[in-house]
Each structure stands twice: as structure tokens, then as C-alpha cells.
Coordinates of C-alpha atoms in Angstrom, one line a residue:
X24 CA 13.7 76.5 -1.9
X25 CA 10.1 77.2 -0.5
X26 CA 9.2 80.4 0.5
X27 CA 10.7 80.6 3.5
X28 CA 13.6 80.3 2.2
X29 CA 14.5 76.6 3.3
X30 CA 15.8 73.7 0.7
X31 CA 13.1 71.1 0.0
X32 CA 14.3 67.7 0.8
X33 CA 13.9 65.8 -2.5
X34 CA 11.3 63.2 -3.2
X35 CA 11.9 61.1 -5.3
X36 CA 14.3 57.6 -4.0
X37 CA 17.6 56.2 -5.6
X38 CA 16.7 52.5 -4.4
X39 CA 15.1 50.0 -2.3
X40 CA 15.4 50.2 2.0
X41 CA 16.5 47.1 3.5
X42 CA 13.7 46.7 4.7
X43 CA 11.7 46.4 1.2
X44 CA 14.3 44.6 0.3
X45 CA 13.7 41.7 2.7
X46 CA 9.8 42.1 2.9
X47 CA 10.2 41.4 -1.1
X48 CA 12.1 38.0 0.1
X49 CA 9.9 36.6 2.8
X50 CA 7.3 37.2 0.0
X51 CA 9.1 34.9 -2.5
X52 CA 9.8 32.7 0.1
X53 CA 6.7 32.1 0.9
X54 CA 5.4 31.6 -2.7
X55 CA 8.4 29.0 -3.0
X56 CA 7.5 26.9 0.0
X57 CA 3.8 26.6 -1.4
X58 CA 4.4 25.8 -5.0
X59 CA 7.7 23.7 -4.8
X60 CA 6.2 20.9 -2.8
X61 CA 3.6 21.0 -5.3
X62 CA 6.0 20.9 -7.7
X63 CA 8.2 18.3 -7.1
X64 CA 5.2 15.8 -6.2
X65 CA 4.0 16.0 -9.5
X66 CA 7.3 15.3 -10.9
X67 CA 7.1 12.0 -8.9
X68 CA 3.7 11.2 -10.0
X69 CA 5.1 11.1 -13.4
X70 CA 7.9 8.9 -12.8
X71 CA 5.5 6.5 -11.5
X72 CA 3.1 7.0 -15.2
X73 CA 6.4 6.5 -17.0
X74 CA 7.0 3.3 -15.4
X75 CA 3.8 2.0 -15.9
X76 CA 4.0 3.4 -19.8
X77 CA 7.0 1.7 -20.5
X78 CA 6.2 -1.8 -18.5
X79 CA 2.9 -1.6 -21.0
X80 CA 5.2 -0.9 -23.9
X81 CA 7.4 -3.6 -23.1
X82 CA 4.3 -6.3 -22.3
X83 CA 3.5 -5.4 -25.7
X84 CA 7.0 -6.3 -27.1
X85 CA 7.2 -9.4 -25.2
X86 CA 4.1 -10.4 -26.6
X87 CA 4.8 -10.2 -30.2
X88 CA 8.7 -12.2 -29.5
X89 CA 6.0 -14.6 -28.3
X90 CA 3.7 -14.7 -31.4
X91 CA 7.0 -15.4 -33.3
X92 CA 9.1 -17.5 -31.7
X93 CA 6.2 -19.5 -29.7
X94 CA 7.3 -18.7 -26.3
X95 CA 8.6 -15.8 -24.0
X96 CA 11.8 -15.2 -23.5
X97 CA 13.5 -16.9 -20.7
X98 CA 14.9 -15.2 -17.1
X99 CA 18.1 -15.3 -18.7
X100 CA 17.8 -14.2 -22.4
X101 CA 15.8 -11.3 -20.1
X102 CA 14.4 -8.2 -22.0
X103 CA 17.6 -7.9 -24.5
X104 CA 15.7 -11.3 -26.3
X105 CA 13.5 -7.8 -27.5
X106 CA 16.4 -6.0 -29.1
X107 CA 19.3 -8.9 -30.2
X108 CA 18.4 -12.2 -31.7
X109 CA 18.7 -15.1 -29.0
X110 CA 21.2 -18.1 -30.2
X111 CA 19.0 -20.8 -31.7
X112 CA 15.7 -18.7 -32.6
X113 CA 14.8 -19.2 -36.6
X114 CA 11.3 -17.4 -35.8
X115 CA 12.9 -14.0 -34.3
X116 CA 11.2 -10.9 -36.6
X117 CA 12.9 -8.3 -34.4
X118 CA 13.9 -6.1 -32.9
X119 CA 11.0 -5.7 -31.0
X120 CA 11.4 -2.1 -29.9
X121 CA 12.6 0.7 -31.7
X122 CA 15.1 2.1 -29.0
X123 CA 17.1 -0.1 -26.9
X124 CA 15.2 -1.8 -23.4
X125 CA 15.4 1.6 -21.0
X126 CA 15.8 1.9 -17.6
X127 CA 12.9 2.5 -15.3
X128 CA 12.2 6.2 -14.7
X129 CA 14.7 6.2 -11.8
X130 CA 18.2 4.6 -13.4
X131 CA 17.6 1.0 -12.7
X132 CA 16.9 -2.1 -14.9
X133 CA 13.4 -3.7 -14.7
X134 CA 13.0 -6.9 -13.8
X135 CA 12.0 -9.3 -15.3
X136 CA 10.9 -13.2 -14.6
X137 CA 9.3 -16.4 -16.5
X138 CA 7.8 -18.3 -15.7
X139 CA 6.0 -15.9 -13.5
X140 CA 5.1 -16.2 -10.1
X141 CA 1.9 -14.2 -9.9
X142 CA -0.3 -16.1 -11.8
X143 CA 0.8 -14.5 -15.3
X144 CA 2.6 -16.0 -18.4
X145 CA 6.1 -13.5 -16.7
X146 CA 6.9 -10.8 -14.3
X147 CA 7.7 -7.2 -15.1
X148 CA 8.1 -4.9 -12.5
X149 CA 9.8 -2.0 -11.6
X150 CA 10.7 -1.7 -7.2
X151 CA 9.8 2.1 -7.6
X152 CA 12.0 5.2 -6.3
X153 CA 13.6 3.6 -3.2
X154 CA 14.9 0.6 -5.3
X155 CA 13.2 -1.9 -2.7
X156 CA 10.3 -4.8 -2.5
X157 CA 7.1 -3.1 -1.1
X158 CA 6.7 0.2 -0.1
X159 CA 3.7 3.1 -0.5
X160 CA 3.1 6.0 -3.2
X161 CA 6.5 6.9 -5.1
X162 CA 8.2 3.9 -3.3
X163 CA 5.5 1.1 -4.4
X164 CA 6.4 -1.3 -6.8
X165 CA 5.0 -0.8 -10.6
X166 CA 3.9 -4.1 -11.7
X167 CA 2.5 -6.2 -14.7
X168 CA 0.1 -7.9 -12.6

């Protein structure tokens, strides 16, 4: 009581007021819609790095089954000529890769073509994120050539 004999209203709080409450959400809302753009574009940036890793890993592999066998592996025997012995081949030192042939960054097979028709000894390529020919940034193609 003060001295006027009156109760004093107590100052101290037992929690937030709605309207902190949602002030504190529009902030981290905010926050989120900067950042997670950010993000999520440099998680497709990577992909794209991955690919191109793992088609230079691969170029690499194909080109010591050629050092030992004398050629490059047809369209047909494709990349598994890296990991199992094709039918006929006395000169196969493999396997060639350590792990099995993996899947480009986004769950498909790469492809793979010889002769090649860009001027190469074969084609690698992977058709990027939207699985199709062509296409610009995340979409493009990742290629040997």
C-alpha cells in the first residue's frame, strides 16, 4: 500500500502480450524470407559442383578402362564397363571406381555416349535439375565437353 492508503498495482509481468508475441513473428519472418532464398540457391549451386565433380571423376575412370583395354567402353557396356568386367575383355584391371557408378546429384543416371558427337573421344553429361536437353542455371546441362 502507498501512503495514501491505496494497493500498488504490481510490476512486474507473467508473460508476453499478443501483441509481442506476433511483433516477435513478423520479425522471424522476415529474417526467414531473406536468408532462405539465399539458402536454398546455394544448395543448388552445389548440386551443379557435384555433377561436374563426379562427371571429372568418372572421365578419369573412363580413361584408365581405356589405357587398359585399348578402347572406351561402348553405349552399351555404358559406365557399369567401370565397375564389372565386360564379356570378352582379357586387359580389364578394374574396377575402376571405388563405389559403384552414382547417380547425378538429382536421382538420375548420367548419360553416357561413344563415339561422341561433340567432337570428343565420348559423351558424359548430366540434363541438370529439370531432367531435360537445354535449359539455364540449375536446369543447364553439365557436360564433358
Amino acid at each position: 500500500m502507498d501512503k495514501y492508503g491505496y494497493r500498488r498495482p504490481r510490476l512486474e509481468q507473467r508473460g508476453f502480450t499478443l501483441l509481442e508475441l506476433l511483433v516477435v513473428m513478423v520479425i522471424i519472418g522476415l529474417l526467414a524470407g531473406f536468408v532462405a532464398p539465399r539458402y536454398f540457391a546455394q544448395v543448388g549451386k552445389s548440386q551443379v559442383k557435384v555433377a561436374r565433380a563426379q562427371i571429372d571423376a568418372l572421365d578419369k575412370a573412363l580413361d584408365q578402362f581405356r589405357l587398359d583395354v585399348g578402347r572406351y567402353p561402348t553405349t552399351e557396356e555404358g559406365l557399369q564397363a567401370l565397375v564389372a568386367q565386360p564379356s570378352g575383355e582379357a586387359n580389364w584391371a578394374g574396377p575402376y571406381l571405388k563405389k559403384g557408378v552414382p547417380s547425378d546429384p538429382w536421382g538420375r543416371p548420367y548419360v553416357y555416349q561413344q563415339p561422341s558427337t561433340h567432337g570428343g573421344d565420348f559423351d558424359l553429361y548430366s540434363y541438370g535439375k529439370d531432367g531435360k536437353a537445354g535449359g539455364t542455371g540449375e536446369d543447364a546441362d553439365v557436360t564433358n565437353w
